[in-house]
Tab-separated table of C-alpha atoms (C1' of nucleotides) in Angstrom:
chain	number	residue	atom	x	y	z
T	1	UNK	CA	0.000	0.000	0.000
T	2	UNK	CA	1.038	3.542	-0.913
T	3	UNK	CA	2.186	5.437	2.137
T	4	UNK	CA	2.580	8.476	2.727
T	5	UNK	CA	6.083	10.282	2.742
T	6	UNK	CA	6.989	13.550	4.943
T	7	UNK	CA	10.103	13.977	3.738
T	8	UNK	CA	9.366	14.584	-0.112
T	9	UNK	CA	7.400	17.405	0.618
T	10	UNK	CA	9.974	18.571	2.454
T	11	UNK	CA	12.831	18.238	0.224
T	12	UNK	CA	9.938	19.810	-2.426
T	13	UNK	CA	9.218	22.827	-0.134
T	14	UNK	CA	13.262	23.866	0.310
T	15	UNK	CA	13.830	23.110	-3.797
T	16	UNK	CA	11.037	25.024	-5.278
T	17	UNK	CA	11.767	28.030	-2.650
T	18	UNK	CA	15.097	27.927	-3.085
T	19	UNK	CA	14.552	27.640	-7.176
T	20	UNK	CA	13.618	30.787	-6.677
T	21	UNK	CA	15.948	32.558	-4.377
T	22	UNK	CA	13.603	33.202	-1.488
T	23	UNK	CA	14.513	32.896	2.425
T	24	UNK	CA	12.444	30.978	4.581
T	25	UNK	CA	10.713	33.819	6.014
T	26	UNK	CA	10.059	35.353	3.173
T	27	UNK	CA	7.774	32.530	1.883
T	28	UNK	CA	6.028	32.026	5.455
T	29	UNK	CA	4.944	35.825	5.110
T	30	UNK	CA	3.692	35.658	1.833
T	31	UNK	CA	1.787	32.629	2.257
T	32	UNK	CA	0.713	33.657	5.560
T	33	UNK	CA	1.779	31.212	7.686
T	34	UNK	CA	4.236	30.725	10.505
T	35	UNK	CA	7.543	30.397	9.998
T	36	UNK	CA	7.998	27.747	12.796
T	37	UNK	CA	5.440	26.109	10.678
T	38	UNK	CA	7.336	26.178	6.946
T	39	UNK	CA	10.629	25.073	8.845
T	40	UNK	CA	9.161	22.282	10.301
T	41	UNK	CA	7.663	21.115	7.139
T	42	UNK	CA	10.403	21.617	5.271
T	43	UNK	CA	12.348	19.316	7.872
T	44	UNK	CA	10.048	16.691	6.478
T	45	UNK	CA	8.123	16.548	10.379
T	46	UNK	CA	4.702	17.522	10.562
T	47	UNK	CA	1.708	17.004	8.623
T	48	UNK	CA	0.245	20.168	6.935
T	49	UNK	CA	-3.134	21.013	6.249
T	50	UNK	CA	-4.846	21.347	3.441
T	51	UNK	CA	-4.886	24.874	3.749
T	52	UNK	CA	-1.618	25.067	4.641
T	53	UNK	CA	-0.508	23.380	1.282
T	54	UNK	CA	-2.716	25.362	-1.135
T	55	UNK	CA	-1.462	28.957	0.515
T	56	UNK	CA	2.102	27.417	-0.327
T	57	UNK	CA	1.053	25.903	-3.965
T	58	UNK	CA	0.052	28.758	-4.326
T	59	UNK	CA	2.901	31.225	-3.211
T	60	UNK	CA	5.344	28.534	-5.854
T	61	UNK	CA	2.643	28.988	-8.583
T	62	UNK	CA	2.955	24.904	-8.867
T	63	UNK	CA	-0.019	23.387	-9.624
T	64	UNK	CA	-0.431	21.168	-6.290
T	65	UNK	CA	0.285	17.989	-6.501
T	66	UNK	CA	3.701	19.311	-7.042
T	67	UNK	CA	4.447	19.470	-3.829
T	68	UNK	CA	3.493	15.649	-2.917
T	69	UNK	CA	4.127	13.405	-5.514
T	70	UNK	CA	7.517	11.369	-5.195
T	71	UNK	CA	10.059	13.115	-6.390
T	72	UNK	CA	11.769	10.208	-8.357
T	73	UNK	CA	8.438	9.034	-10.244
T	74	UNK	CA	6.205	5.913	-9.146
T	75	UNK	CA	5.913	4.944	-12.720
T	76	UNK	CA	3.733	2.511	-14.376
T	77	UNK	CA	4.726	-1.621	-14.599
T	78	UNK	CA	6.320	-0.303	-18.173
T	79	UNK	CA	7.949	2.595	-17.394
T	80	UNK	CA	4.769	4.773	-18.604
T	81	UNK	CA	2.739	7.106	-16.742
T	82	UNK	CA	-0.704	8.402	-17.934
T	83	UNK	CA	-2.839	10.929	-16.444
T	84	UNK	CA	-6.604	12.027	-18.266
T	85	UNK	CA	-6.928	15.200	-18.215
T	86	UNK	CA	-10.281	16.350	-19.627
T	87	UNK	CA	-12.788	14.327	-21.743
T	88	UNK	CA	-14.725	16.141	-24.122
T	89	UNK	CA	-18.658	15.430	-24.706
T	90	UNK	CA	-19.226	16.945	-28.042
T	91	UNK	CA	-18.868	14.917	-31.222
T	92	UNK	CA	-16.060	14.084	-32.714
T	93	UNK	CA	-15.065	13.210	-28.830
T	94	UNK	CA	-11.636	14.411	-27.752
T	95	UNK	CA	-9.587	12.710	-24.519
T	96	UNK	CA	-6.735	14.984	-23.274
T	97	UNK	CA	-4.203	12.929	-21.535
T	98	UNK	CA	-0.433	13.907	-19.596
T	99	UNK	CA	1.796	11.057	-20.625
T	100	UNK	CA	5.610	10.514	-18.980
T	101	UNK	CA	7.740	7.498	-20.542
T	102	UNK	CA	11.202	6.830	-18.268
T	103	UNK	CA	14.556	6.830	-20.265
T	104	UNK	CA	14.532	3.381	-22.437
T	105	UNK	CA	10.746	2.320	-22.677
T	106	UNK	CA	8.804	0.579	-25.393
T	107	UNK	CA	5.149	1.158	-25.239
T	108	UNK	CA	3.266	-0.953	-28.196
T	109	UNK	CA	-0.858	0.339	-28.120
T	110	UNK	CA	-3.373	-1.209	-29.948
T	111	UNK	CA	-5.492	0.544	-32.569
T	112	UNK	CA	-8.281	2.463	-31.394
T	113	UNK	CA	-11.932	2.682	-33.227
T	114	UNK	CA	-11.324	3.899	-36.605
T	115	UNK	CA	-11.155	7.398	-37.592
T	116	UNK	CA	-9.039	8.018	-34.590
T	117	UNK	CA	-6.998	10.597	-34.363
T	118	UNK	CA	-3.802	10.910	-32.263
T	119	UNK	CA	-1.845	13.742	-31.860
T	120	UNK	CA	1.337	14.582	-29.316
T	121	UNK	CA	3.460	17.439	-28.639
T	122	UNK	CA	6.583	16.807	-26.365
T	123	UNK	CA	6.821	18.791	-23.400
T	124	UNK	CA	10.282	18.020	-22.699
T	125	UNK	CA	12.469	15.276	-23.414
T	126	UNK	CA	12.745	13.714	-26.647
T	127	UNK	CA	10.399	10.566	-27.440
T	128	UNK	CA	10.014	8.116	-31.208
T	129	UNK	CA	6.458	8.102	-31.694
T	130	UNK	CA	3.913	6.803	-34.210
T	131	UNK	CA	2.562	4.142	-36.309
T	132	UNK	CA	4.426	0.699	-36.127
T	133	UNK	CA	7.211	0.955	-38.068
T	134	UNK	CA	6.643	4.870	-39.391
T	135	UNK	CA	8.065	6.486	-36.322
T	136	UNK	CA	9.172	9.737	-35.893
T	137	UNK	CA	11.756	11.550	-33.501
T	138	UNK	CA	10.433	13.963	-31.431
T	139	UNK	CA	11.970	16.696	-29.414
T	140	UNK	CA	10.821	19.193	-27.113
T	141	UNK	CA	8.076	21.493	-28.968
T	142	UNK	CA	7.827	19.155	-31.811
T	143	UNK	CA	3.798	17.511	-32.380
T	144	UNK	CA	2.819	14.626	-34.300
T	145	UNK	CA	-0.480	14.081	-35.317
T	146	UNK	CA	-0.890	10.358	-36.730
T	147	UNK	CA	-3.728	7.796	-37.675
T	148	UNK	CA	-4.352	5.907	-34.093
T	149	UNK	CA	-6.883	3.063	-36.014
T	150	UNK	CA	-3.420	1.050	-36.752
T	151	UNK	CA	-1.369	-0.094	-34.122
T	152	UNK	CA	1.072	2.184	-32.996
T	153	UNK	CA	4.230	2.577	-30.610
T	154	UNK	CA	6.228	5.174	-27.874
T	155	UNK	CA	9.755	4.663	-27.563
T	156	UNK	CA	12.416	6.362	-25.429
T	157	UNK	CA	15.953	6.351	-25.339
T	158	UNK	CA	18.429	7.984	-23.083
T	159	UNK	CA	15.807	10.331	-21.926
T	160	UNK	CA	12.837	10.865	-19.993
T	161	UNK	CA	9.733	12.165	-22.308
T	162	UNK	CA	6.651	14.228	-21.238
T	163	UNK	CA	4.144	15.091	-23.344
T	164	UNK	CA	0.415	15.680	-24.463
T	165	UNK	CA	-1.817	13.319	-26.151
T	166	UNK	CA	-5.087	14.284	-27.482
T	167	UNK	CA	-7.219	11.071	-29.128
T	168	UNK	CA	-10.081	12.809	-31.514
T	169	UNK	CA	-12.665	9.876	-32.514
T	170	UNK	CA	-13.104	10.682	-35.869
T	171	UNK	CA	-16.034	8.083	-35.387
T	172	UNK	CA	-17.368	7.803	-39.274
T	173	UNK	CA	-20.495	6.422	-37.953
T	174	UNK	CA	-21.279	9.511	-35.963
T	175	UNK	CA	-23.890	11.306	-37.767
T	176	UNK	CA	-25.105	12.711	-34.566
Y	1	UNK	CA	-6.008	35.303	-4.952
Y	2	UNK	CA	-6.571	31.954	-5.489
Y	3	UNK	CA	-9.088	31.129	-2.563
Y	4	UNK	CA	-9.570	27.602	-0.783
Y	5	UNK	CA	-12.851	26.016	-1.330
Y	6	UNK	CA	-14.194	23.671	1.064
Y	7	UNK	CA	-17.034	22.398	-0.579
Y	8	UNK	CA	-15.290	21.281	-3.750
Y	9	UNK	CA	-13.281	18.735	-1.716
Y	10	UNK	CA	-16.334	17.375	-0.463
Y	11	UNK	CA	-18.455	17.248	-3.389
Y	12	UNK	CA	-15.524	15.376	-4.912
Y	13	UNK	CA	-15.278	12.771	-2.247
Y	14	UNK	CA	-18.737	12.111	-2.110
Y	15	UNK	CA	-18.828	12.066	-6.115
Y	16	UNK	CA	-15.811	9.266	-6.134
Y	17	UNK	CA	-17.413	7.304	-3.055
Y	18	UNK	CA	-20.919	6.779	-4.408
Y	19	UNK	CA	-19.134	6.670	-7.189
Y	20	UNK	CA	-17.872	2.808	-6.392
Y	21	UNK	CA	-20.918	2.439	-4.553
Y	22	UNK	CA	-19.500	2.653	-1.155
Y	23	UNK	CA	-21.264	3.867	2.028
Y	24	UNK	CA	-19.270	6.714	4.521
Y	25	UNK	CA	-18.612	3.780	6.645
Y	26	UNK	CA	-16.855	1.365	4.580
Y	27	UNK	CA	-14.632	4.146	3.184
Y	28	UNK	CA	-13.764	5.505	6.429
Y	29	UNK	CA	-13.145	2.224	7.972
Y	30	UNK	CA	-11.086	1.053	4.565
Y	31	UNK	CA	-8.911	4.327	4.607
Y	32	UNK	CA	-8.531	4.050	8.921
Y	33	UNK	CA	-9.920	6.960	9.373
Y	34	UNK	CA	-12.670	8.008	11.628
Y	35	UNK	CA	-15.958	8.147	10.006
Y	36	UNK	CA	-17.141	11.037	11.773
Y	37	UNK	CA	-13.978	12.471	10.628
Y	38	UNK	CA	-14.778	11.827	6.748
Y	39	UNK	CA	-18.749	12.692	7.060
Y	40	UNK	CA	-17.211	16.347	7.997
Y	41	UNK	CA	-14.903	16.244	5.331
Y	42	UNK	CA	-17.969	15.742	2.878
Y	43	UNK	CA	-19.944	18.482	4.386
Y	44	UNK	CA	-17.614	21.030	3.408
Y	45	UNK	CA	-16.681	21.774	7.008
Y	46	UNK	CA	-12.812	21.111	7.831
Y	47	UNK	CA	-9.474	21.232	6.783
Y	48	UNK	CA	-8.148	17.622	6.162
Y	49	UNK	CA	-4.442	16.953	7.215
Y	50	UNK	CA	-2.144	16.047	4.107
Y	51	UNK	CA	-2.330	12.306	5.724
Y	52	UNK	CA	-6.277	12.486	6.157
Y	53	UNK	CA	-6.088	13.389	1.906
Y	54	UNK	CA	-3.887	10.994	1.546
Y	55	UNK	CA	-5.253	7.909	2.420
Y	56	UNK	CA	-8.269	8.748	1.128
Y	57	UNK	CA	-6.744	9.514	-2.540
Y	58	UNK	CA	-5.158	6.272	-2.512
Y	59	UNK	CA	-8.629	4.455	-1.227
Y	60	UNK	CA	-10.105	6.377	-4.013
Y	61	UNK	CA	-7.351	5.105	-6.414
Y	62	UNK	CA	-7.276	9.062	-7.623
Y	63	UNK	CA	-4.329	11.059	-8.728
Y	64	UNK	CA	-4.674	13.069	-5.404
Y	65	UNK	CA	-4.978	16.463	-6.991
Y	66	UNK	CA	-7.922	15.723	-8.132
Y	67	UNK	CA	-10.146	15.676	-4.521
Y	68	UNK	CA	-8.804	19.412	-4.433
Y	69	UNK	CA	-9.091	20.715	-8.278
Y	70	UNK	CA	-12.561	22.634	-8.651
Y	71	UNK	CA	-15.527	20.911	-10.020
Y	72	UNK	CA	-18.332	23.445	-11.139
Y	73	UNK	CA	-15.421	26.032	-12.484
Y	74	UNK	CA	-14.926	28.994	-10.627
Y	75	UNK	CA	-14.440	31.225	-13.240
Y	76	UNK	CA	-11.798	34.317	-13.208
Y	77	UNK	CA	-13.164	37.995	-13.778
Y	78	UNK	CA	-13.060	37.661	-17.676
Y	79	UNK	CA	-14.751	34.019	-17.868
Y	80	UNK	CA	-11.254	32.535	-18.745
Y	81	UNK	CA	-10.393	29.215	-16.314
Y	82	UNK	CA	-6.534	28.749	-16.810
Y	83	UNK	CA	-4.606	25.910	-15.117
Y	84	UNK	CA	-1.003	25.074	-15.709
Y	85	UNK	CA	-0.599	21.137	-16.183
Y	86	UNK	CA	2.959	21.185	-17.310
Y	87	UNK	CA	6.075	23.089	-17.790
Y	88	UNK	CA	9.194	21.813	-19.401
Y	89	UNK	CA	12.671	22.219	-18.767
Y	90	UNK	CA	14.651	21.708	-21.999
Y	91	UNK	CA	15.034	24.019	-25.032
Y	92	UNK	CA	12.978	25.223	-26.268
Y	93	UNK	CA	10.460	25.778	-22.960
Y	94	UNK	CA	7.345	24.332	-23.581
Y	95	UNK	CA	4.459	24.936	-21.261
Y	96	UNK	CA	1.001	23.125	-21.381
Y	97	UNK	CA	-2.165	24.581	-20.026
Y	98	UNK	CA	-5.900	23.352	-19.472
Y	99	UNK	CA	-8.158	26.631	-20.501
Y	100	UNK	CA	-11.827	27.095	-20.054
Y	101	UNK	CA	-13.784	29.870	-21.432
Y	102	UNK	CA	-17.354	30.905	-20.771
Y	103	UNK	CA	-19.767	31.511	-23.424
Y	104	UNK	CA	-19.490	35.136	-24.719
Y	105	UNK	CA	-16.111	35.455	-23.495
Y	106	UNK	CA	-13.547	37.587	-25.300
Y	107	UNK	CA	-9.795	37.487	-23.973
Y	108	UNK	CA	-6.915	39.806	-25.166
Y	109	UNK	CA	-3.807	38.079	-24.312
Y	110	UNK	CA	-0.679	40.439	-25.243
Y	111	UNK	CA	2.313	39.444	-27.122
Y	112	UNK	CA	4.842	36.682	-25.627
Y	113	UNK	CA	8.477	36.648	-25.804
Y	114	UNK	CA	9.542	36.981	-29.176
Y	115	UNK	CA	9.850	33.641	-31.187
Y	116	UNK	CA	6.797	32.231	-29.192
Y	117	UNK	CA	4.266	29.536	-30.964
Y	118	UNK	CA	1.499	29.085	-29.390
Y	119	UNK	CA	-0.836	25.894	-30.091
Y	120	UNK	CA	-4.615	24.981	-28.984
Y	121	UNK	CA	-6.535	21.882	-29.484
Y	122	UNK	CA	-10.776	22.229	-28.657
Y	123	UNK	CA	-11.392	19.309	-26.734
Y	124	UNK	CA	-14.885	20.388	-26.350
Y	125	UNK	CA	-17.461	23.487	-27.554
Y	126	UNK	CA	-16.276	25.777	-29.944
Y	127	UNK	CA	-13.692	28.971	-30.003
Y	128	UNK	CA	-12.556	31.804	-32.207
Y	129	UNK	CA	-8.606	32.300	-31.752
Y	130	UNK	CA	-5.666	33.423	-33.251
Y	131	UNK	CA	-3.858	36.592	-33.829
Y	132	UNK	CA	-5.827	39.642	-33.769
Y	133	UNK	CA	-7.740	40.031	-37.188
Y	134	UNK	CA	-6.702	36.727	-38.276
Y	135	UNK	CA	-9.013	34.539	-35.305
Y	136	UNK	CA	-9.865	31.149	-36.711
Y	137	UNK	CA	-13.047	28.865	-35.436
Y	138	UNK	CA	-12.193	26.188	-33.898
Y	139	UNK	CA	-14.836	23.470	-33.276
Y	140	UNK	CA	-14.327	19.782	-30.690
Y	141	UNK	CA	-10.871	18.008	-31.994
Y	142	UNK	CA	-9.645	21.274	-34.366
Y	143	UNK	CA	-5.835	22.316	-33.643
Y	144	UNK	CA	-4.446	25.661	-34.291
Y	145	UNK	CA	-0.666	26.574	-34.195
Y	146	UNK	CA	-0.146	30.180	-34.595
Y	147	UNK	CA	2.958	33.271	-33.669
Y	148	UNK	CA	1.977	34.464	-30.091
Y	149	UNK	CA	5.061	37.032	-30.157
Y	150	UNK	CA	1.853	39.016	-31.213
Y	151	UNK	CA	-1.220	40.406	-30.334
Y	152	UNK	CA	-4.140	37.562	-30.190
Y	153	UNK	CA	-7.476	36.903	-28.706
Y	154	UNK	CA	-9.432	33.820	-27.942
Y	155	UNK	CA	-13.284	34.606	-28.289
Y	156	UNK	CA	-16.747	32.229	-27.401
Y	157	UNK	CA	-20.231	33.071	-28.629
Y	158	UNK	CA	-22.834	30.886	-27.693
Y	159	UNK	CA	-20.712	28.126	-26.332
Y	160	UNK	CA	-18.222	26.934	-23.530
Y	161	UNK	CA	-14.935	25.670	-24.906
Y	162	UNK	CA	-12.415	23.204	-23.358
Y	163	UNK	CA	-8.762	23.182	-24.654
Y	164	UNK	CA	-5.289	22.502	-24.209
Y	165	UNK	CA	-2.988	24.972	-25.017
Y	166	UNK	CA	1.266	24.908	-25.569
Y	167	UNK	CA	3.304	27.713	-25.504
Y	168	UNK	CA	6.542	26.671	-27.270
Y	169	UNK	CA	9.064	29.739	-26.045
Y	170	UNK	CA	11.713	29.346	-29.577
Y	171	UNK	CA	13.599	31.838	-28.330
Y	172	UNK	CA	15.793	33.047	-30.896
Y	173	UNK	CA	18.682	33.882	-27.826
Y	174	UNK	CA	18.447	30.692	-26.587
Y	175	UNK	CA	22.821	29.295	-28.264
Y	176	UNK	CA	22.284	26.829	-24.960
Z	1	DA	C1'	-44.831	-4.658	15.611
Z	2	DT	C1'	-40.004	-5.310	16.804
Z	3	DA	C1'	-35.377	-6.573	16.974
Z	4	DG	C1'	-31.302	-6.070	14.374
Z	5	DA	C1'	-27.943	-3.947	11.448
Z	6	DA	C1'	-26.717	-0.733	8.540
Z	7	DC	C1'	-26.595	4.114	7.318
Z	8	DG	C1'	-24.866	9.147	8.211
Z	9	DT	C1'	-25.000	12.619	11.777
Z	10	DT	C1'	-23.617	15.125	16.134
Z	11	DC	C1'	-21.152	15.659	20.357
Z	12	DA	C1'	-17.271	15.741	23.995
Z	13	DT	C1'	-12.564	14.458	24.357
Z	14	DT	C1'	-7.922	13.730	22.848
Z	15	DT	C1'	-4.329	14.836	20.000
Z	16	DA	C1'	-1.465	17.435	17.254
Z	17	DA	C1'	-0.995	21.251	13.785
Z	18	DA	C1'	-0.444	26.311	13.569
Z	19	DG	C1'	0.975	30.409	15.724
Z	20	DG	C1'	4.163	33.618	18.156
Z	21	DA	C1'	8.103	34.881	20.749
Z	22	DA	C1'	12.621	33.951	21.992
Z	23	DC	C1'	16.751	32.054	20.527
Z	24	DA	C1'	21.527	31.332	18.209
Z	25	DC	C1'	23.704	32.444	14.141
Z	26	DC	C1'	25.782	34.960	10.324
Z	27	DA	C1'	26.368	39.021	7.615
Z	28	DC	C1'	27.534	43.834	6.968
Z	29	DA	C1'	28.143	48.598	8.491
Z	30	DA	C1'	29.050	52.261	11.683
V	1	DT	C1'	34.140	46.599	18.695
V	2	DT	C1'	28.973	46.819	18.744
V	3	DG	C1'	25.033	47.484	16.691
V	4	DT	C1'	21.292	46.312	13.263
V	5	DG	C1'	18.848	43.277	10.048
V	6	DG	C1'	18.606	39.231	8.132
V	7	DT	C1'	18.701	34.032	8.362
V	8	DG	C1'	16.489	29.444	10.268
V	9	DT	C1'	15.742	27.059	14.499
V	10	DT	C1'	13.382	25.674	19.030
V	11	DC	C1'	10.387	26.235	22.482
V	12	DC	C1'	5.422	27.083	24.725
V	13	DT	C1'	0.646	28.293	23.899
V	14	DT	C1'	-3.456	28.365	21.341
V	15	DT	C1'	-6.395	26.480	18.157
V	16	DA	C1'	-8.656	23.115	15.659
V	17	DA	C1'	-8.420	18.470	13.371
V	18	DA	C1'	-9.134	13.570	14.406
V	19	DT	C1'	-11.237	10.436	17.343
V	20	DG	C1'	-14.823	7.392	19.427
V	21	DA	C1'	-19.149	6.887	21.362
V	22	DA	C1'	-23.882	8.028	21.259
V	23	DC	C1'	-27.593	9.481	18.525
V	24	DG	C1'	-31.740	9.473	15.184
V	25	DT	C1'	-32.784	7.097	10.767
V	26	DT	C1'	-34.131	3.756	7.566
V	27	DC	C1'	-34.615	-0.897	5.905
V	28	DT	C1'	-35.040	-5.791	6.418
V	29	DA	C1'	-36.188	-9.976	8.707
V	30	DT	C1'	-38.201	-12.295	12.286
DNA sequence: ATAGAACGTTCATTTAAAGGAACACCACAA
DNA sequence: TTGTGGTGTTCCTTTAAATGAACGTTCTAT
């Protein structure tokens, strides 16, 4: 079972503050909170609230979970992590997913209905991408937008990859 | 400033529990915590510790940010919802953001640094963007890549619309 | 009906998170 | 030197979150 880790939040507090060159104090009075408070977090005791971690979210303009997930990733069985992020209702239908591949993955995935459409655009990282055996290299800003009714494959190699992947179902029986 | 809500936390929980068609109890017992504790939680009323959120998230088998992250938008001034998802750290910077516009919205957004493409994708509803004087619609699955070193606007009529939008910073200075 | 078991709520108590002041420390300037 | 202003830490106090038991419900089975 997952358990929860002080000590990354911690470590994540004193980075992201220090990313930016602040003291401490500084971020405790912006945030409005104690200081005694922010050092002890950052010492990785204590167990904030969740008020306490939105005021700082929001002081480091990270978007939340940030400040709690594991900082070396709890990836997938194969080295893949997916996150949805929205899921449109309006025909053609459009799924919005967050995708993360660790440095030397191969991620085969099986044609989807047909019409589907499947683009990316790499966040950061570099990542191959597209249909099996028509694969192109991808780098940081680059986008692909491929036919996803044929199988098709991700493929890292020294690098980690992030990215966004929208699927548009092109359904050609949707006369709705 | 961004502002707290209560409520959203516990519509969410709620949502996710009946959801699996659990009762208060079995999730409170399931997640050890006190079911008096969690029936508060739902209310609206509280201010969960990070473990309290975290056990729960993991009963819940949800990404964790999502028990905070609003659920009937709470919309800025302009009817513009704007939430960061990711930000890379390579060359060129890319950044990825969830946007949400209200119907009869219209949003000025001023020039970026120079060299800046910007990129949307409707994932659901329909929107008018692009540079000013050249705006484009854009209806569910549409992309649009255009130069956001420039004035542009991004304009609803009867409609929400959903998107995703990268901001790929080329910039020209960048010999790293 | 009526006992039983489940539900979700409310309350008093316990526990610990948040706050505030004092502290030791290091810089830099008078 | 000796201040003065900053750092981050460690206390003690105050506040409120988490608990556990008791409560009023509802539903089912006896």
């Amino acid at each position: 079972m997952d358990k929860l880790s002080l000590g990354t939040l911690g470590q994540h507090l004193q980075a992201l503050r220090l990313a930016r060159g602040w003291s401490l104090s500084q971020l405790a009075a912006a945030a409005g909170i104690a200081k005694s408070n922010l050092s002890r977090l950052e010492q990785g005791n204590g167990n904030p609230t969740l008020d306490t971690i939105w005021r700082l979210a929001v002081q480091l303009g990270v978007p939340f979970g940030t400040l709690v997930a594991p900082i070396a990733v709890p990836l997938g069985e194969d080295g893949v992590e997916v996150r949805l992020i929205d899921q449109g209702k309006d025909h053609p239908q459009v799924d919005a997913y967050w995708m993360r591949c660790a440095p030397h993955t191969l991620r085969h995935a099986e044609p989807h209905t047909p019409g589907a459409q499947e683009s990316l655009t790499l966040i950061s990282g570099a990542l191959e991408a597209g249909p099996e055996g028509a694969t192109k290299m991808l780098v940081a800003g680059d986008s692909l937008t491929f036919a996803a009714d044929q199988p098709h494959a991700y493929r890292t190699h020294d690098t980690w990859a992030t990215l966004l992947m929208t699927i548009v179902y092109t359904g050609q029986g949707d006369t709705l």
